[in-house]
mmCIF file of C-alpha atoms and ligand atoms in Angstrom:
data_model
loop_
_atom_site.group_PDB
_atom_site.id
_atom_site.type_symbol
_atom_site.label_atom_id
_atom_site.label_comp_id
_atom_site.label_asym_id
_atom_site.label_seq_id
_atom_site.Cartn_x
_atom_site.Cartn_y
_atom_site.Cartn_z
ATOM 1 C CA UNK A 1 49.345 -29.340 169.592
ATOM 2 C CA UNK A 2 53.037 -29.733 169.669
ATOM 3 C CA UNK A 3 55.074 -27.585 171.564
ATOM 4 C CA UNK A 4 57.935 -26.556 169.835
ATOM 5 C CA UNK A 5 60.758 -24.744 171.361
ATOM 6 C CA UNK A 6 63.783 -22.988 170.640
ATOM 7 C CA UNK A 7 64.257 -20.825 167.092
ATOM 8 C CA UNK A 8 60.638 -22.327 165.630
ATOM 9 C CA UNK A 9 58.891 -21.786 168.870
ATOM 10 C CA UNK A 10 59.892 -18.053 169.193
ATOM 11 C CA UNK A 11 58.885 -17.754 165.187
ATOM 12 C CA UNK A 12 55.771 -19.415 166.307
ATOM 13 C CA UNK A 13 54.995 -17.277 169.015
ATOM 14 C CA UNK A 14 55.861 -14.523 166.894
ATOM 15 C CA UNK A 15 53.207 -15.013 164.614
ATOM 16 C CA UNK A 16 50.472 -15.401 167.107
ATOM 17 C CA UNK A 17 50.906 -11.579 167.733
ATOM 18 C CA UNK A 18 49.334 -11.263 164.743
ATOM 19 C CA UNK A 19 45.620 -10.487 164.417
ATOM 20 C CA UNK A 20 43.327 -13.347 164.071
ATOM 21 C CA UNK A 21 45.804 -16.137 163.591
ATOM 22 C CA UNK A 22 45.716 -18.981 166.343
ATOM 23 C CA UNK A 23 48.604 -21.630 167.481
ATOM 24 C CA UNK A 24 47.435 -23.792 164.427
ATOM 25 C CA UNK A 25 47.784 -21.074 161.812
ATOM 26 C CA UNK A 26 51.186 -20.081 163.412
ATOM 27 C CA UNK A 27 52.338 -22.981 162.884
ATOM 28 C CA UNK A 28 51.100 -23.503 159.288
ATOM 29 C CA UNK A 29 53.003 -20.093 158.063
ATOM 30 C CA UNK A 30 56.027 -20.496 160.316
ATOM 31 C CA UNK A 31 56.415 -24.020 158.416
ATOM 32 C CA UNK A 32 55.177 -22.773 154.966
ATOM 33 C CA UNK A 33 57.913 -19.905 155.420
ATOM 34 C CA UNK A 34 60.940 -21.939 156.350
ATOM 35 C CA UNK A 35 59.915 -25.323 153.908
ATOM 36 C CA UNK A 36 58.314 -23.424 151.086
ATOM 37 C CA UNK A 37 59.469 -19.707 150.488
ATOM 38 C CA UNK A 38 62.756 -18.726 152.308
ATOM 39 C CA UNK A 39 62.811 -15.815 149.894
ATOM 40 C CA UNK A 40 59.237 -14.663 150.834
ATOM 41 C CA UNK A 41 60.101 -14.743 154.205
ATOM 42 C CA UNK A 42 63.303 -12.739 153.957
ATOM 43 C CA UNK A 43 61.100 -10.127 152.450
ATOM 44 C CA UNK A 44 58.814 -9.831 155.259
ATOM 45 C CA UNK A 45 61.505 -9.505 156.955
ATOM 46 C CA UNK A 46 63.546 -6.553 155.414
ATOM 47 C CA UNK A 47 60.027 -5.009 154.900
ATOM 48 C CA UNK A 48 58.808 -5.266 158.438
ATOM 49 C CA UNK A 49 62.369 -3.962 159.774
ATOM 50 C CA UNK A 50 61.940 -0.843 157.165
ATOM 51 C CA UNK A 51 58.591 0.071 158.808
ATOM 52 C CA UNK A 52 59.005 -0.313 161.757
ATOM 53 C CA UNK A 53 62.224 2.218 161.248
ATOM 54 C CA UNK A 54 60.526 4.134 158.801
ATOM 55 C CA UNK A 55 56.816 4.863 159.139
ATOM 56 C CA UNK A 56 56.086 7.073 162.024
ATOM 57 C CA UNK A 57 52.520 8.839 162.658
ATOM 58 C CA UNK A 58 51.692 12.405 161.170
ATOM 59 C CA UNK A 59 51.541 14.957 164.149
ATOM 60 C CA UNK A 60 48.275 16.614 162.952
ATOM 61 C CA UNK A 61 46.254 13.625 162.409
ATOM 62 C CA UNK A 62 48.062 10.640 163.949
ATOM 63 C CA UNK A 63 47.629 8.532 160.974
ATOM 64 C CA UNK A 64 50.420 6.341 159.713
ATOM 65 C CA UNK A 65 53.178 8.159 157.585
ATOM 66 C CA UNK A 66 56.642 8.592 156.543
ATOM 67 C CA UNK A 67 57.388 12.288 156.199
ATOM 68 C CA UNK A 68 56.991 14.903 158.599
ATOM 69 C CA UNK A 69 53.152 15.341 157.900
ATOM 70 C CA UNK A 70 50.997 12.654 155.938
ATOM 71 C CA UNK A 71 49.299 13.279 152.546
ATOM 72 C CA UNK A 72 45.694 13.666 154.190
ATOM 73 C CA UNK A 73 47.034 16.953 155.883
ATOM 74 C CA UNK A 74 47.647 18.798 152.522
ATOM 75 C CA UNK A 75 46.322 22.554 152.330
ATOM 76 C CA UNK A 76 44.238 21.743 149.829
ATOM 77 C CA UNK A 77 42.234 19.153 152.686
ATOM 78 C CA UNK A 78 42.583 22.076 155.092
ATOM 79 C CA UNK A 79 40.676 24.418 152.955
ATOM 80 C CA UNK A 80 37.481 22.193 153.602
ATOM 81 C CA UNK A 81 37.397 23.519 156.938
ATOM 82 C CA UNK A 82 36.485 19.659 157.699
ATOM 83 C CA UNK A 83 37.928 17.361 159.999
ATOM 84 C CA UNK A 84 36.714 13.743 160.204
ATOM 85 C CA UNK A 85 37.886 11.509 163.518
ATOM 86 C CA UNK A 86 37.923 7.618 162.700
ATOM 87 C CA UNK A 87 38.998 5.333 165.451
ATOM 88 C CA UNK A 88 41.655 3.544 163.311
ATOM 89 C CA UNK A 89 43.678 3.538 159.977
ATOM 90 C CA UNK A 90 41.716 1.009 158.364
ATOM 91 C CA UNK A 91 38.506 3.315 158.757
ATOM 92 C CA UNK A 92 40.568 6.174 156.970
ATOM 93 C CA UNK A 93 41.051 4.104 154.133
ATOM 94 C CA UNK A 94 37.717 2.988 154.060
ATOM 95 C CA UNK A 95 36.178 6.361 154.408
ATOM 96 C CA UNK A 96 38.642 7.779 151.635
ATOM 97 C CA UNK A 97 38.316 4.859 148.951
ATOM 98 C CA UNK A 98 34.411 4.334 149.530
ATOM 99 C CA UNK A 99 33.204 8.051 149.415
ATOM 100 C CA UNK A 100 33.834 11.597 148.055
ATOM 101 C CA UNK A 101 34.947 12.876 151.408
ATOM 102 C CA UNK A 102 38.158 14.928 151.013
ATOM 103 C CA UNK A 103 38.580 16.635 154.517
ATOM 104 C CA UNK A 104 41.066 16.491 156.679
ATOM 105 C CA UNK A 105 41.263 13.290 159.136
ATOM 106 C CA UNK A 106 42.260 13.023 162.795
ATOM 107 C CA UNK A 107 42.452 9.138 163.628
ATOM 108 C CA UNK A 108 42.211 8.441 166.859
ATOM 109 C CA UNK A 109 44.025 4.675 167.350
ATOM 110 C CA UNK A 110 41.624 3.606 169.728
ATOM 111 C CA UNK A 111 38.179 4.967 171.549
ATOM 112 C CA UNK A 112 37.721 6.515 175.017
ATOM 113 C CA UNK A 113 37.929 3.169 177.544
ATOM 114 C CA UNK A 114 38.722 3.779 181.219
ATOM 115 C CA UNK A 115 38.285 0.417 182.321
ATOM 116 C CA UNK A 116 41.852 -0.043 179.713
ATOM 117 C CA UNK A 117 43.302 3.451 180.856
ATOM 118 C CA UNK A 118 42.570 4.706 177.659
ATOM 119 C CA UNK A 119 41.892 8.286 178.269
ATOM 120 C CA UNK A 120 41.796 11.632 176.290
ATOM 121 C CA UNK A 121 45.746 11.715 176.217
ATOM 122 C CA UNK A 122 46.081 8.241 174.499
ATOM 123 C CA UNK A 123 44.049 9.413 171.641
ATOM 124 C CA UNK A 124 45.650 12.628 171.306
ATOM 125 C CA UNK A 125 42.905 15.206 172.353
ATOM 126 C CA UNK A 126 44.949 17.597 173.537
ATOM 127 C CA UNK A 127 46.005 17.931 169.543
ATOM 128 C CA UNK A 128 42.643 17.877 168.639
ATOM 129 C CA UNK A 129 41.595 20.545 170.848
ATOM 130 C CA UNK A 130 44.450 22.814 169.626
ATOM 131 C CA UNK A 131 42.976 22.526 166.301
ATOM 132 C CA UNK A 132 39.410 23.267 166.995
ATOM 133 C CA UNK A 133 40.184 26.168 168.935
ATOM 134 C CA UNK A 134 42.760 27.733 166.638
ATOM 135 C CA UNK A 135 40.743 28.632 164.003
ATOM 136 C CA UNK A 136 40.034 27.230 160.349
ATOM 137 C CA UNK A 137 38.160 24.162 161.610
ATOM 138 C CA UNK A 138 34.534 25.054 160.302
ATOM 139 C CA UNK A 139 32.915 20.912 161.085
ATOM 140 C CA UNK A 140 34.080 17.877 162.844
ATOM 141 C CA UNK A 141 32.450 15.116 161.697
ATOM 142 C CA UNK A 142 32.351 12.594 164.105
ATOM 143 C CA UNK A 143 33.231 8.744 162.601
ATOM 144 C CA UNK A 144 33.647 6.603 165.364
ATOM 145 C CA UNK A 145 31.612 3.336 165.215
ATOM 146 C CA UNK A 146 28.238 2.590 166.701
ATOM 147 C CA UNK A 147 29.279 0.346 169.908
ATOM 148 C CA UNK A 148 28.855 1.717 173.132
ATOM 149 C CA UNK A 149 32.585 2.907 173.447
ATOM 150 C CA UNK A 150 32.347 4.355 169.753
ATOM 151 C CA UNK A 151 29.284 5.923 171.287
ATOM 152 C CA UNK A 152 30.991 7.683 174.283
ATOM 153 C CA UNK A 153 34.054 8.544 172.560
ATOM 154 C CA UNK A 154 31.314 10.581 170.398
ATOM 155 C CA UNK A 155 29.694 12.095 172.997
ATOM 156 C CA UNK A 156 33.109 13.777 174.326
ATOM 157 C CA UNK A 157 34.632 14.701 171.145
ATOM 158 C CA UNK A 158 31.003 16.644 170.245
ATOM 159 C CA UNK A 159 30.892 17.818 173.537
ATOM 160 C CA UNK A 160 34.675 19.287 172.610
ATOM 161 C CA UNK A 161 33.582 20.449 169.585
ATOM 162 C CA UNK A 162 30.352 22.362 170.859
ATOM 163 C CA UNK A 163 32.943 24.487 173.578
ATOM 164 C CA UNK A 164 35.040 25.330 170.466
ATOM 165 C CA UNK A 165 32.053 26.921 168.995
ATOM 166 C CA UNK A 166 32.994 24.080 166.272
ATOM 167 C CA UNK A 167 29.647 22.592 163.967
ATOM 168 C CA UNK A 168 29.639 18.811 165.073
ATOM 169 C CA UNK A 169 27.940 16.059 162.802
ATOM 170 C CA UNK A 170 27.956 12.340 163.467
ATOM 171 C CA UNK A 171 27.822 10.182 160.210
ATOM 172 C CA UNK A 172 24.795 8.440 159.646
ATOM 173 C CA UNK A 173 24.038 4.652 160.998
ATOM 174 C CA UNK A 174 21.175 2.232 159.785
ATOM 175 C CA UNK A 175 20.090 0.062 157.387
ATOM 176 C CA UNK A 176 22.385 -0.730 154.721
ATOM 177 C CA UNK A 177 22.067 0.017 151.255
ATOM 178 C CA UNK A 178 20.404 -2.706 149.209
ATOM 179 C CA UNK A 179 18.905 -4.091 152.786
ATOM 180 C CA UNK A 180 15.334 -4.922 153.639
ATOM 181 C CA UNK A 181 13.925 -3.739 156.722
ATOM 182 C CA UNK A 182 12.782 -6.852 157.964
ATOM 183 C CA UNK A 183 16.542 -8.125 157.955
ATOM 184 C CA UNK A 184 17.729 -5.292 159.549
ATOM 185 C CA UNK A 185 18.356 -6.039 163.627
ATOM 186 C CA UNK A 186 16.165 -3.674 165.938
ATOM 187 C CA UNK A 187 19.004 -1.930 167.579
ATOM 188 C CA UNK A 188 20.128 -0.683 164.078
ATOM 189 C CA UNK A 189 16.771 -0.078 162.904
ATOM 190 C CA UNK A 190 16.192 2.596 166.065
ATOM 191 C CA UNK A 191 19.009 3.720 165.202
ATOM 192 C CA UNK A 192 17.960 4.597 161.604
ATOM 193 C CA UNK A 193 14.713 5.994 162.522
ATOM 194 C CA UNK A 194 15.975 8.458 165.297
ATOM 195 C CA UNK A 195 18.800 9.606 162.540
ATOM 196 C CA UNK A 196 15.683 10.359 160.298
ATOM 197 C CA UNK A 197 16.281 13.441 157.776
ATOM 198 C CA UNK A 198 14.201 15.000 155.786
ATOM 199 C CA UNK A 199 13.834 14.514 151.669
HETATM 200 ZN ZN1 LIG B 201 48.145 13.938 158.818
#
């Protein structure tokens, strides 16, 4: 791979921050914005200069927005008495466009890691706390994924919930819908059958 340095190389290197794109892919949009769409780029560029001025993260629930307190914080969410905690943004959206859920959120930008020096205070659980123990909060339902760290992060935040006198869930894991058992990996499938409920 050539080593370019200079302007391009710094564009290059750039755009290897990004997730999932290598030195080859880098390369590939660094050239197909300078050749190709000079006008495309300059948008990114205004665009990515705007938010990163502009978009700041809601106080109540961390997530992404560019008032003083984001749209998923509304009183009419409050009323639910529901709070869900995701581990990132992305989750949110999932959780908002693919279900019925219309609770509060509290994202936490991350999961409980030590080894990284992630702790409590890097995902904001001193807010969190302040929340459960203030009043109003009647369920935290617990999103975090099913990988060990999603696991542990769990375990605290129910834990947190429990000494709040707070109703803790955990959102169901197993086999996915349309799935056949036999397809379905054994870790997941334990995982199903301990999370059993009853029809
Ligand atoms: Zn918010």
């Amino acid at each position: 791979m050539a080593n370019f340095s200079g302007r391009l190389g710094r564009l290059i290197e750039g755009l290897r921050r990004l997730p999932g794109v290598g030195p080859k892919s880098a390369q590939r949009i660094a050239f197909h914005l300078l050749d190709r769409d000079r006008s495309g780029a300059e948008f990114l560029e205004n665009a990515l200069a705007e938010a990163l001025a502009g978009v700041g993260r809601c106080p109540s629930c961390r997530m992404f927005c560019e008032d003083d307190r984001c749209a998923y914080c509304s009183e009419a969410r409050r009323a639910t008495g529901q709070i869900c905690v995701l581990e990132g943004p992305s989750d949110l959206i999932a959780i908002e466009n693919g279900t019925s859920y219309r609770g509060r959120y509290f994202v936490l930008m991350g999961r409980l890691s030590p080894l990284d020096g992630i702790g409590p205070e890097q995902l904001g659980l001193p807010e969190l706390q302040r929340q459960l123990t203030q009043g109003g909060v009647e369920e935290l339902i617990i999103a975090t994924n099913p990988t060990v760290e999603g696991e542990a992060t769990a375990y605290y935040l129910a834990e947190m919930a429990r000494a709040a006198g707070v109703k803790v869930s955990r959102i169901a894991h197993g086999v996915p819908m349309g799935g056949e058992l036999e397809y379905v990996d054994g870790g997941t499938l334990a995982h199903a059958l301990s999370g059993r409920r009853p029809i």
